[in-house]
Coordinates of C-alpha atoms in Angstrom, one line a residue:
Chain K
M570 CA 123.4 25.2 -135.3
T571 CA 120.3 23.1 -136.3
P572 CA 120.6 19.8 -136.2
S573 CA 120.8 19.2 -139.8
E574 CA 123.4 22.6 -140.8
G575 CA 125.1 20.0 -138.0
A576 CA 125.3 17.2 -140.1
R577 CA 126.1 18.8 -142.9
A578 CA 129.1 20.6 -141.4
G579 CA 130.4 17.7 -140.2
T580 CA 130.3 15.4 -143.8
G581 CA 131.6 18.3 -144.7
R582 CA 134.8 18.3 -142.6
E583 CA 134.4 14.4 -143.1
L584 CA 134.9 14.3 -147.6
E585 CA 137.4 16.9 -146.2
M586 CA 140.0 15.0 -145.1
L587 CA 138.8 11.5 -147.2
D588 CA 139.2 14.1 -150.6
S589 CA 142.1 15.6 -149.5
L590 CA 144.0 11.8 -149.3
L591 CA 141.9 10.5 -152.5
A592 CA 142.0 13.5 -154.3
L593 CA 146.3 13.8 -155.4
G594 CA 146.7 11.0 -156.6
G595 CA 149.7 9.0 -157.0
L596 CA 150.6 6.7 -153.9
V597 CA 149.6 7.4 -150.5
L598 CA 151.1 5.4 -148.0
L599 CA 149.5 4.5 -144.6
R600 CA 152.3 4.0 -142.2
D601 CA 150.4 2.4 -139.3
S602 CA 151.8 0.3 -135.5
V603 CA 150.4 -2.8 -133.7
E604 CA 149.2 0.1 -131.7
W605 CA 146.7 1.7 -134.0
E606 CA 145.8 -0.2 -136.8
G607 CA 145.6 0.6 -140.3
R608 CA 143.2 -1.6 -142.4
S609 CA 139.6 0.4 -140.9
L610 CA 141.7 3.6 -142.7
L611 CA 142.3 1.6 -146.2
K612 CA 139.3 0.6 -146.1
A613 CA 137.3 3.8 -145.5
L614 CA 138.9 4.7 -148.3
V615 CA 138.6 2.4 -150.7
K616 CA 134.9 2.7 -149.6
K617 CA 134.9 6.4 -150.3
S618 CA 136.6 5.4 -153.8
A619 CA 133.4 2.6 -154.4
L620 CA 131.7 5.8 -153.9
C621 CA 132.6 8.3 -156.1
G622 CA 132.6 5.4 -159.1
E623 CA 136.7 4.9 -159.5
Q624 CA 137.3 1.7 -160.8
V625 CA 139.0 -0.3 -157.7
H626 CA 141.5 -3.0 -157.4
I627 CA 142.9 -4.6 -154.1
L628 CA 145.9 -6.8 -154.0
G629 CA 145.4 -8.7 -151.1
C630 CA 147.2 -10.4 -149.3
E631 CA 147.3 -10.4 -145.7
V632 CA 143.9 -10.8 -145.3
S633 CA 141.6 -12.7 -146.1
E634 CA 138.5 -12.3 -148.8
E635 CA 135.8 -12.1 -146.3
E636 CA 138.0 -10.3 -143.8
F637 CA 138.5 -7.4 -146.3
R638 CA 135.6 -7.6 -147.7
E639 CA 133.5 -7.3 -144.0
G640 CA 131.5 -4.5 -143.2
F641 CA 131.0 -3.4 -146.5
D642 CA 127.0 -3.6 -148.3
S643 CA 126.7 -4.9 -151.0
D644 CA 126.9 -2.8 -154.0
I645 CA 130.4 -1.7 -152.7
N646 CA 131.6 -4.7 -152.8
N647 CA 130.2 -5.2 -156.4
R648 CA 132.2 -2.2 -157.0
L649 CA 135.4 -3.6 -155.8
V650 CA 138.3 -6.0 -158.0
Y651 CA 139.9 -8.2 -155.9
H652 CA 143.1 -10.1 -156.6
D653 CA 143.5 -13.6 -154.2
F654 CA 147.1 -13.5 -152.9
F655 CA 146.0 -14.6 -149.3
R656 CA 145.4 -17.8 -150.0
D657 CA 148.0 -19.2 -152.4
P658 CA 151.1 -16.3 -152.7
L659 CA 153.7 -18.7 -153.2
N660 CA 152.2 -21.1 -155.4
W661 CA 152.7 -24.2 -152.8
S662 CA 150.1 -25.8 -153.8
K663 CA 151.4 -26.2 -157.6
T664 CA 148.0 -25.6 -159.1
E665 CA 148.7 -22.7 -160.4
E666 CA 144.9 -20.6 -159.2
A667 CA 146.4 -17.6 -158.3
F668 CA 148.3 -14.7 -161.7
P669 CA 151.4 -15.8 -162.8
G670 CA 153.5 -13.7 -161.4
G671 CA 152.4 -13.4 -158.2
P672 CA 151.5 -10.1 -156.8
L673 CA 153.6 -8.0 -158.9
G674 CA 153.3 -9.3 -161.8
A675 CA 149.6 -8.5 -161.1
L676 CA 150.6 -5.1 -160.1
R677 CA 152.9 -4.4 -163.1
A678 CA 150.1 -5.4 -164.7
M679 CA 147.9 -2.4 -164.1
C680 CA 150.4 -0.3 -166.1
K681 CA 149.3 -1.7 -169.2
R682 CA 145.9 -0.4 -168.6
T683 CA 144.7 2.1 -171.2
D684 CA 140.8 3.3 -170.1
P685 CA 140.3 6.4 -168.9
V686 CA 138.3 5.8 -165.1
P687 CA 140.0 7.1 -162.5
V688 CA 142.3 3.8 -160.2
T689 CA 142.5 3.2 -157.1
I690 CA 144.5 0.4 -155.4
A691 CA 144.5 -0.7 -153.2
L692 CA 147.7 -2.6 -151.2
D693 CA 146.9 -5.1 -148.0
S694 CA 149.7 -4.5 -147.1
L695 CA 152.5 -3.3 -148.4
S696 CA 155.2 -4.8 -145.8
W697 CA 154.0 -7.7 -147.0
L698 CA 154.9 -6.8 -150.6
L699 CA 158.4 -5.2 -148.7
L700 CA 159.2 -8.0 -147.1
R701 CA 159.7 -10.5 -150.3
L702 CA 161.1 -8.6 -152.5
P703 CA 163.8 -6.1 -153.1
C704 CA 162.2 -2.5 -152.7
T705 CA 164.0 -0.8 -155.7
T706 CA 161.9 -3.2 -157.4
L707 CA 159.6 -2.3 -155.3
C708 CA 159.9 1.4 -156.2
Q709 CA 160.3 0.7 -159.1
A710 CA 157.1 -0.4 -160.0
L711 CA 155.2 1.3 -157.3
H712 CA 156.0 5.1 -159.4
A713 CA 155.9 2.8 -163.1
V714 CA 151.3 2.3 -161.6
S715 CA 150.8 6.2 -159.9
H716 CA 152.8 7.7 -162.0
Q717 CA 150.8 6.4 -165.4
D718 CA 148.8 9.6 -165.4
S719 CA 152.1 11.8 -166.1
C720 CA 153.0 11.2 -169.5
P721 CA 153.6 14.0 -171.9
G722 CA 150.9 13.5 -174.7
D723 CA 149.0 10.5 -173.4
S724 CA 147.9 12.3 -169.9
S725 CA 144.6 12.8 -171.7
S726 CA 143.8 9.5 -171.9
V727 CA 144.9 7.7 -168.7
G728 CA 143.0 8.7 -165.5
K729 CA 143.6 9.2 -162.5
V730 CA 145.8 6.9 -160.8
S731 CA 145.7 6.3 -156.9
V732 CA 147.7 3.9 -155.7
L733 CA 146.5 3.1 -151.5
G734 CA 149.7 1.4 -150.0
L735 CA 149.4 0.1 -146.1
L736 CA 152.9 0.0 -144.3
H737 CA 153.9 -1.8 -141.0
E738 CA 156.1 0.9 -139.8
E739 CA 157.8 -1.1 -137.9
L740 CA 158.7 -3.7 -139.5
H741 CA 161.2 -2.5 -141.7
G742 CA 164.2 0.3 -141.3
P743 CA 164.2 3.6 -142.6
G744 CA 165.9 3.2 -145.9
P745 CA 163.4 1.3 -147.8
V746 CA 160.7 3.2 -145.0
G747 CA 161.9 6.0 -146.5
A748 CA 162.4 5.1 -150.2
L749 CA 158.7 4.4 -149.9
S750 CA 157.8 8.1 -148.6
S751 CA 160.0 10.1 -151.3
L752 CA 157.5 8.4 -154.0
A753 CA 154.5 9.1 -151.9
Q754 CA 152.6 12.0 -152.1
T755 CA 150.6 11.9 -149.4
E756 CA 151.5 10.5 -146.4
V757 CA 149.4 9.7 -143.1
T758 CA 150.3 8.0 -140.0
L759 CA 148.5 6.5 -137.6
G760 CA 148.4 7.3 -133.9
G761 CA 146.2 8.3 -130.8
T762 CA 145.9 8.9 -127.0
M763 CA 143.7 7.7 -124.9
G764 CA 141.5 5.2 -127.4
Q765 CA 141.8 8.4 -129.4
A766 CA 142.7 7.6 -133.2
L767 CA 144.7 10.5 -134.6
A768 CA 145.9 11.0 -138.3
H769 CA 149.9 13.3 -139.2
I770 CA 149.1 13.2 -142.7
L771 CA 151.3 15.1 -145.4
C772 CA 150.7 16.5 -148.8
R773 CA 152.7 17.5 -151.4
R774 CA 152.2 19.0 -154.3
P775 CA 154.2 19.6 -156.5
R776 CA 156.0 23.1 -156.8
Q777 CA 154.7 23.3 -153.0
R778 CA 156.1 23.0 -150.1
P779 CA 155.2 19.3 -148.2
T780 CA 151.9 20.6 -146.1
D781 CA 150.7 19.1 -142.8
Q782 CA 148.3 18.2 -140.5
T783 CA 146.6 16.8 -137.7
Q784 CA 143.1 15.2 -137.3
W785 CA 141.6 13.2 -135.0
F786 CA 138.9 10.3 -135.8
S787 CA 137.4 7.3 -135.4
I788 CA 135.8 4.5 -137.9
L789 CA 132.3 3.7 -138.3
P790 CA 131.2 0.0 -137.9
D791 CA 130.3 0.7 -141.9
F792 CA 133.8 2.2 -142.4
S793 CA 133.4 6.2 -142.7
L794 CA 134.8 8.6 -141.5
D795 CA 133.9 10.7 -137.9
L796 CA 136.3 13.1 -137.2
Q797 CA 136.9 14.9 -133.9
E798 CA 138.2 17.0 -131.9
G799 CA 140.6 15.2 -130.0
P800 CA 140.6 13.6 -126.1
S801 CA 138.3 15.7 -124.2
V802 CA 139.2 17.4 -121.9
E803 CA 136.6 16.6 -119.1
S804 CA 139.2 13.3 -119.6
Q805 CA 142.2 14.7 -118.4
P806 CA 143.0 14.5 -114.7
Y807 CA 144.8 16.8 -113.9
S808 CA 142.4 20.4 -114.2
D809 CA 140.3 19.8 -110.6
P810 CA 137.6 23.1 -110.3
H811 CA 137.9 23.2 -106.9
I812 CA 141.0 24.5 -106.5
P813 CA 140.5 28.7 -107.8
P814 CA 144.0 29.2 -110.2
V815 CA 146.6 31.0 -107.8
D816 CA 148.7 34.3 -110.2
P817 CA 152.3 32.9 -108.9
T818 CA 153.2 37.0 -109.4
T819 CA 151.7 38.2 -106.2
H820 CA 153.8 37.9 -102.8
L821 CA 157.0 38.7 -104.4
T822 CA 160.9 39.7 -103.1
F823 CA 161.6 40.8 -106.1
N824 CA 159.6 43.3 -108.0
L825 CA 158.8 41.2 -112.1
H826 CA 156.8 44.3 -113.1
L827 CA 158.2 47.6 -115.2
S828 CA 157.2 51.3 -114.8
K829 CA 156.3 53.1 -117.6
K830 CA 159.8 55.3 -117.4
E831 CA 162.1 51.6 -117.3
R832 CA 159.8 50.3 -119.9
E833 CA 160.8 53.1 -122.7
A834 CA 164.8 52.2 -121.2
R835 CA 164.1 49.7 -122.2
D836 CA 162.3 49.2 -125.2
S837 CA 165.0 52.2 -127.2
L838 CA 167.6 50.4 -126.0
I839 CA 169.6 48.6 -129.3
L840 CA 170.9 45.3 -128.8
P841 CA 175.0 44.9 -128.8
F842 CA 175.1 42.4 -131.1
Q843 CA 172.2 44.3 -133.7
F844 CA 174.7 46.5 -137.0
S845 CA 172.6 49.7 -137.2
S846 CA 173.8 52.9 -138.6
E847 CA 174.8 54.3 -135.8
K848 CA 176.7 51.8 -135.1
Q849 CA 178.0 51.9 -138.3
Q850 CA 179.2 55.2 -138.1
A851 CA 181.0 54.9 -134.9
L852 CA 183.2 51.9 -136.1
L853 CA 184.3 53.6 -139.0
Q854 CA 185.1 57.0 -137.0
P855 CA 189.0 56.7 -135.7
R856 CA 188.5 55.9 -132.2
P857 CA 189.1 59.0 -130.3
G858 CA 191.4 57.9 -127.7
Q859 CA 193.1 54.9 -126.4
A860 CA 190.6 51.8 -124.6
T861 CA 189.6 53.7 -120.5
S862 CA 189.9 49.8 -118.9
H863 CA 193.0 47.8 -118.1
I864 CA 193.1 44.1 -117.1
F865 CA 196.0 44.0 -114.7
Y866 CA 197.1 40.3 -113.1
E867 CA 198.9 38.7 -110.5
P868 CA 200.2 34.7 -112.2
D869 CA 200.3 32.2 -109.4
A870 CA 203.2 30.1 -108.3
Y871 CA 201.8 27.2 -110.3
D872 CA 201.2 29.3 -113.2
D873 CA 202.6 28.7 -116.0
L874 CA 203.0 31.8 -118.9
D875 CA 205.3 30.2 -121.2
Q876 CA 202.8 30.1 -123.9
E877 CA 204.3 27.1 -126.6
D878 CA 204.3 24.7 -124.0
P879 CA 200.0 24.4 -122.2
D880 CA 200.9 21.4 -120.7
D881 CA 203.5 21.7 -119.0
D882 CA 201.9 21.7 -115.7
L883 CA 200.4 18.6 -116.0
D884 CA 201.2 16.5 -113.7
I885 CA 201.0 13.5 -115.3
Chain J
M1239 CA 143.4 -24.0 -118.1
F1240 CA 143.1 -21.5 -115.8
V1241 CA 140.5 -20.7 -115.3
E1242 CA 140.9 -17.4 -114.0
L1243 CA 143.1 -16.2 -117.6
N1244 CA 139.5 -18.0 -119.4
N1245 CA 137.4 -14.7 -117.2
L1246 CA 140.2 -12.2 -118.0
L1247 CA 140.2 -14.0 -121.6
N1248 CA 136.4 -14.5 -121.3
T1249 CA 135.8 -17.4 -122.7
T1250 CA 135.1 -20.9 -122.2
P1251 CA 136.2 -24.5 -123.5
D1252 CA 132.5 -24.3 -124.5
R1253 CA 131.5 -21.0 -126.9
A1254 CA 135.7 -20.3 -127.8
E1255 CA 135.8 -18.2 -130.9
Q1256 CA 137.3 -19.5 -134.4
G1257 CA 138.8 -18.3 -137.1
K1258 CA 142.0 -16.7 -135.1
L1259 CA 145.6 -16.3 -134.5
T1260 CA 146.2 -15.7 -131.2
L1261 CA 149.8 -14.6 -130.5
L1262 CA 152.1 -15.9 -127.4
C1263 CA 155.2 -13.7 -126.4
D1264 CA 157.6 -13.7 -123.0
A1265 CA 159.8 -11.1 -122.3
K1266 CA 162.7 -11.1 -119.7
T1267 CA 160.3 -14.0 -117.9
D1268 CA 159.4 -17.8 -119.3
G1269 CA 155.7 -17.5 -120.9
S1270 CA 154.8 -21.5 -121.4
F1271 CA 152.5 -21.6 -119.1
L1272 CA 150.3 -19.3 -121.2
V1273 CA 151.1 -22.9 -123.6
H1274 CA 150.1 -25.2 -120.9
H1275 CA 147.2 -23.4 -120.8
F1276 CA 145.8 -23.0 -124.0
L1277 CA 147.1 -27.0 -125.2
S1278 CA 144.6 -28.1 -122.2
F1279 CA 141.7 -25.6 -123.5
Y1280 CA 141.5 -26.8 -126.5
L1281 CA 141.6 -30.4 -125.8
K1282 CA 138.8 -29.7 -123.3
A1283 CA 137.5 -28.6 -126.2
N1284 CA 137.4 -31.0 -128.1
C1285 CA 138.6 -29.0 -130.7
K1286 CA 141.3 -32.0 -132.8
V1287 CA 145.1 -30.2 -131.8
C1288 CA 148.3 -30.0 -133.5
F1289 CA 151.4 -29.0 -131.5
V1290 CA 154.4 -28.2 -132.6
A1291 CA 156.3 -29.0 -129.5
L1292 CA 160.0 -28.2 -130.9
I1293 CA 161.5 -27.2 -127.4
Q1294 CA 160.2 -29.4 -124.9
S1295 CA 159.6 -33.5 -124.6
F1296 CA 156.4 -34.7 -124.5
S1297 CA 156.9 -35.7 -120.9
H1298 CA 157.2 -32.9 -120.4
Y1299 CA 153.2 -31.4 -120.9
S1300 CA 151.9 -34.9 -120.2
I1301 CA 153.3 -34.3 -117.1
V1302 CA 151.6 -30.3 -116.9
G1303 CA 148.9 -31.6 -118.8
Q1304 CA 147.7 -34.2 -115.6
K1305 CA 148.4 -31.1 -113.3
L1306 CA 145.8 -29.2 -115.5
G1307 CA 143.0 -32.4 -116.1
V1308 CA 143.8 -33.4 -119.2
S1309 CA 145.7 -36.9 -120.8
L1310 CA 148.6 -36.1 -123.8
T1311 CA 148.7 -40.3 -123.7
M1312 CA 145.2 -40.4 -124.2
A1313 CA 144.7 -37.4 -126.5
R1314 CA 147.2 -39.2 -128.4
E1315 CA 145.9 -42.8 -128.7
R1316 CA 141.9 -41.7 -129.3
G1317 CA 143.5 -39.6 -132.7
Q1318 CA 142.7 -35.7 -131.6
L1319 CA 146.4 -35.0 -130.7
V1320 CA 148.7 -34.7 -133.4
F1321 CA 152.3 -34.2 -131.6
L1322 CA 155.3 -33.8 -133.2
E1323 CA 158.1 -33.9 -130.7
G1324 CA 160.7 -31.8 -132.1
L1325 CA 162.9 -33.4 -130.0
K1326 CA 163.0 -36.5 -130.7
S1327 CA 162.0 -36.2 -134.5
A1328 CA 165.4 -34.0 -135.7
V1329 CA 167.3 -36.9 -134.8
D1330 CA 165.3 -38.6 -137.5
V1331 CA 165.5 -36.5 -140.4
V1332 CA 169.4 -37.7 -139.5
F1333 CA 169.3 -41.3 -139.2
Q1334 CA 166.6 -42.4 -140.9
A1335 CA 166.2 -42.1 -145.2
Q1336 CA 162.7 -41.0 -145.4
K1337 CA 161.3 -41.0 -148.8
E1338 CA 158.7 -37.7 -148.2
P1339 CA 160.0 -34.9 -146.5
H1340 CA 159.9 -35.2 -143.3
P1341 CA 158.3 -32.2 -142.0
L1342 CA 161.8 -31.0 -140.7
Q1343 CA 163.5 -31.5 -143.9
F1344 CA 165.1 -27.9 -143.0
L1345 CA 167.3 -29.2 -140.8
R1346 CA 169.3 -31.4 -143.3
E1347 CA 169.9 -28.5 -146.1
A1348 CA 171.4 -25.8 -146.5
N1349 CA 169.6 -23.7 -148.1
A1350 CA 166.8 -24.4 -146.9
G1351 CA 164.2 -21.9 -148.1
N1352 CA 161.0 -22.0 -146.6
L1353 CA 158.5 -24.5 -144.3
K1354 CA 156.4 -25.9 -146.6
P1355 CA 157.2 -30.0 -145.4
L1356 CA 156.5 -28.4 -141.8
F1357 CA 153.1 -26.5 -143.3
E1358 CA 152.3 -30.0 -145.3
F1359 CA 152.8 -31.9 -141.9
V1360 CA 150.2 -29.7 -140.3
R1361 CA 147.7 -30.2 -143.3
E1362 CA 147.8 -33.1 -143.6
A1363 CA 147.4 -33.3 -139.0
L1364 CA 144.3 -31.1 -139.1
K1365 CA 142.5 -31.9 -142.3
P1366 CA 138.9 -33.3 -141.8
I1367 CA 138.5 -37.2 -141.7
D1368 CA 135.6 -38.0 -143.8
S1369 CA 133.7 -40.3 -142.1
G1370 CA 130.9 -38.9 -142.0
E1371 CA 131.3 -38.0 -137.5
A1372 CA 132.7 -35.1 -136.7
R1373 CA 134.3 -36.1 -133.4
W1374 CA 135.9 -33.1 -133.3
T1375 CA 135.1 -29.5 -133.2
Y1376 CA 137.2 -27.6 -134.7
P1377 CA 141.1 -27.6 -136.0
V1378 CA 144.2 -25.7 -133.9
L1379 CA 147.3 -25.4 -134.5
L1380 CA 150.1 -25.2 -130.9
V1381 CA 153.7 -23.8 -131.7
D1382 CA 155.6 -24.1 -129.1
D1383 CA 158.3 -21.8 -130.3
L1384 CA 159.0 -20.1 -133.1
S1385 CA 161.9 -18.2 -132.0
V1386 CA 163.8 -21.3 -132.2
L1387 CA 163.5 -22.2 -135.9
L1388 CA 164.9 -18.7 -135.9
S1389 CA 167.8 -20.3 -134.6
L1390 CA 168.0 -23.2 -136.3
G1391 CA 168.2 -21.3 -139.6
M1392 CA 165.2 -20.0 -140.5
G1393 CA 164.5 -16.8 -141.8
A1394 CA 162.1 -14.5 -140.6
V1395 CA 160.2 -13.9 -143.6
A1396 CA 160.3 -17.8 -144.5
V1397 CA 158.3 -18.5 -140.8
L1398 CA 156.1 -15.5 -141.2
D1399 CA 155.7 -17.5 -144.4
F1400 CA 154.8 -20.9 -143.0
I1401 CA 152.7 -19.3 -140.7
H1402 CA 150.8 -17.4 -142.9
Y1403 CA 150.2 -20.4 -145.1
C1404 CA 148.6 -22.1 -141.5
R1405 CA 146.9 -19.2 -141.0
A1406 CA 145.0 -19.3 -144.5
T1407 CA 144.6 -23.5 -144.2
V1408 CA 143.6 -24.0 -140.4
C1409 CA 142.1 -20.4 -139.5
W1410 CA 140.5 -20.1 -143.1
E1411 CA 140.0 -22.5 -144.7
L1412 CA 139.3 -25.1 -141.6
K1413 CA 137.1 -22.1 -139.0
G1414 CA 139.9 -23.2 -136.7
N1415 CA 142.5 -21.6 -134.5
V1416 CA 146.3 -21.0 -134.5
V1417 CA 148.9 -19.9 -131.4
V1418 CA 152.1 -19.5 -131.1
L1419 CA 154.5 -18.5 -128.3
V1420 CA 158.2 -16.2 -130.2
H1421 CA 160.4 -14.7 -127.5
D1422 CA 161.0 -11.9 -127.3
S1423 CA 164.2 -10.5 -126.7
G1424 CA 164.1 -7.2 -125.7
D1425 CA 167.6 -5.5 -125.5
A1426 CA 169.8 -8.1 -127.4
E1427 CA 169.4 -6.4 -130.4
D1428 CA 168.5 -9.7 -132.5
E1429 CA 166.5 -8.1 -136.2
E1430 CA 164.9 -11.1 -137.8
N1431 CA 163.4 -11.4 -133.7
D1432 CA 162.1 -8.6 -134.0
I1433 CA 160.5 -8.7 -138.0
L1434 CA 158.9 -12.1 -137.0
L1435 CA 157.4 -10.7 -134.2
N1436 CA 156.1 -7.4 -135.1
G1437 CA 154.7 -9.0 -138.3
L1438 CA 153.3 -12.1 -136.3
S1439 CA 151.9 -8.8 -134.3
H1440 CA 150.2 -7.5 -137.0
Q1441 CA 148.2 -10.8 -138.2
S1442 CA 147.4 -11.1 -135.2
H1443 CA 143.7 -11.3 -133.1
L1444 CA 144.4 -11.9 -129.2
I1445 CA 147.6 -10.9 -127.7
L1446 CA 148.9 -12.1 -124.0
R1447 CA 152.7 -11.4 -123.1
A1448 CA 153.9 -12.0 -119.8
E1449 CA 156.7 -9.7 -118.5
G1450 CA 159.0 -10.1 -116.0
L1451 CA 159.1 -7.8 -113.8
A1452 CA 160.8 -4.0 -114.4
T1453 CA 162.1 -4.1 -110.7
G1454 CA 163.4 -7.7 -111.0
F1455 CA 162.1 -11.1 -109.7
C1456 CA 159.6 -11.4 -106.1
R1457 CA 159.2 -14.0 -104.7
D1458 CA 155.5 -13.2 -105.0
V1459 CA 154.2 -11.4 -108.4
H1460 CA 156.0 -13.8 -110.6
G1461 CA 155.2 -11.0 -113.7
Q1462 CA 153.3 -9.5 -115.4
L1463 CA 150.4 -9.8 -118.2
R1464 CA 149.3 -7.6 -121.0
I1465 CA 145.8 -8.6 -123.0
L1466 CA 145.8 -6.4 -125.7
W1467 CA 142.6 -7.7 -128.4
R1468 CA 143.0 -7.0 -131.8
R1469 CA 141.0 -6.8 -134.8
P1470 CA 137.8 -7.8 -133.1
S1471 CA 134.8 -9.0 -135.3
Q1472 CA 132.5 -5.1 -134.9
P1473 CA 134.5 -2.4 -134.2
T1474 CA 133.2 -1.0 -131.7
V1475 CA 134.3 2.1 -130.1
H1476 CA 136.1 0.2 -127.8
R1477 CA 139.0 -1.6 -129.7
D1478 CA 142.1 -2.2 -129.0
Q1479 CA 141.5 -2.9 -125.8
S1480 CA 144.4 -3.5 -123.9
F1481 CA 144.1 -4.6 -120.3
T1482 CA 147.9 -5.7 -117.4
Y1483 CA 147.2 -8.0 -115.1
Q1484 CA 150.3 -9.3 -112.4
Y1485 CA 150.4 -12.7 -111.6
K1486 CA 151.6 -15.7 -110.0
I1487 CA 152.0 -19.9 -111.0
Q1488 CA 151.2 -21.7 -108.6
D1489 CA 151.8 -25.3 -108.1
K1490 CA 148.2 -26.4 -110.4
S1491 CA 146.9 -22.8 -111.4
V1492 CA 147.6 -19.4 -112.2
S1493 CA 145.9 -16.7 -109.5
F1494 CA 146.0 -13.5 -111.8
F1495 CA 145.1 -10.1 -109.5
A1496 CA 145.2 -6.2 -111.1
K1497 CA 148.5 -4.4 -110.8
G1498 CA 149.9 -3.4 -107.1
M1499 CA 147.1 -5.9 -105.7
S1500 CA 148.9 -9.3 -104.9
P1501 CA 148.0 -11.0 -101.7
A1502 CA 151.1 -10.8 -100.4
V1503 CA 151.2 -6.9 -100.2
L1504 CA 147.7 -6.3 -99.2

């Protein structure tokens, strides 16, 4: 494979992963943890949406606008509409500069748009909202925003909406996380091992079974994605090339192999609980005679043969 | 400050990073040596320090500070250190009639929703003085510790909001640093503390976690320190690095060594 073919194949696979995350629309849940942070992947998805020409809104609650925009070049930064809820989210400075209604008001305002342009809304972070708003209110708002394009009769006028939500898994109990998970069309859970990040992607397509895939990846400084094969084999410590592999079936005192006749006999054996036509015939025919086996039992001195009181012989 | 810890963190008072949140946490051991380290570190770096000390008295920190080569009394007199002594001023809340809200006003109110008065105190203490010359390099907020606020009745989200506003003001607006200590309850099922600890972990740039040894108390190794860098300024190949060292606290310093390499063992 020439280097250019390899590069095209690489970008093809990269597009596949980000495309598959953005293609379904609806709510995309990015579940991260302290060790494996998800903001870089969120920014990679934001960059991809911006490059595809979508309108991108960011509800920034956790980090400052400068920090979020860091790493994006200017044409991407010009396409991002940033709603800053970092400086004064609770209106403690009493200046009413912030959007009235706070982040929830901003989210609800996005339900009322009527453009045909596809829109991506990035929530940084969904955990911030979930800690301060009742779970039901937040879920209703998310449902209203992410399902705008599925109203019958209106579907041609409103473009596809994707909502990217960054969720810090350790902060919430299983109830709220489960509620958000059931709302999500796509869920990405981040993990990894040995310094290599892994995305576990669950896609719920309508009227199809949910699909599950894992992908090793890393995020480059310009927030493009680099797909990888996984931790390299050389880094595994326990495979030593100097010791030849040993066949454990040599030098045994018992026979592990089957001869041809034994193999045929084994294959033709009918399993006892398998119901076949022969067995049905055998059961339906009347029994040829009495059972030929008897059980002889000699009761001990301590045995109690009285079936009504089985505990009588316990010395309590 | 402990020179060996500076080496591990690859920093000196002259060239420390700005705009960062450092989270100190301890589990099954006492992590207050880290607080003393950062207090003396930032005083030596000529920063304006606001210390919200809710656990110990001023004289305690002053005595330890002298061992580490800083004089808190002099720092306070020349205006470099603003010290909120929680133990003393908690009494003032009850007995003195204050016109403006006291920083620890939440102690008095039955349903205190937020820590806004405490934030206003911090902002007032660290706001730059328009006197023309910049005496101090950058402002630093130090809190010892946040878990006691949970014990005093504040919710985890209220404490997170307080730190959020401190980050917005001190880290982002004033390009300073914030260092906070949170205790990790470990086995005890403290959900509020876990929310606080995990919420701060996600926002921190550097997490220093002092843990007791799993096998119990030891005379020569007092614990182990886990250092986790998050959110480096440039995402490099080795982002989110984590290192673990064991330490022994001595009278005026702390010595660090790799696991199993304690001088007492070798």
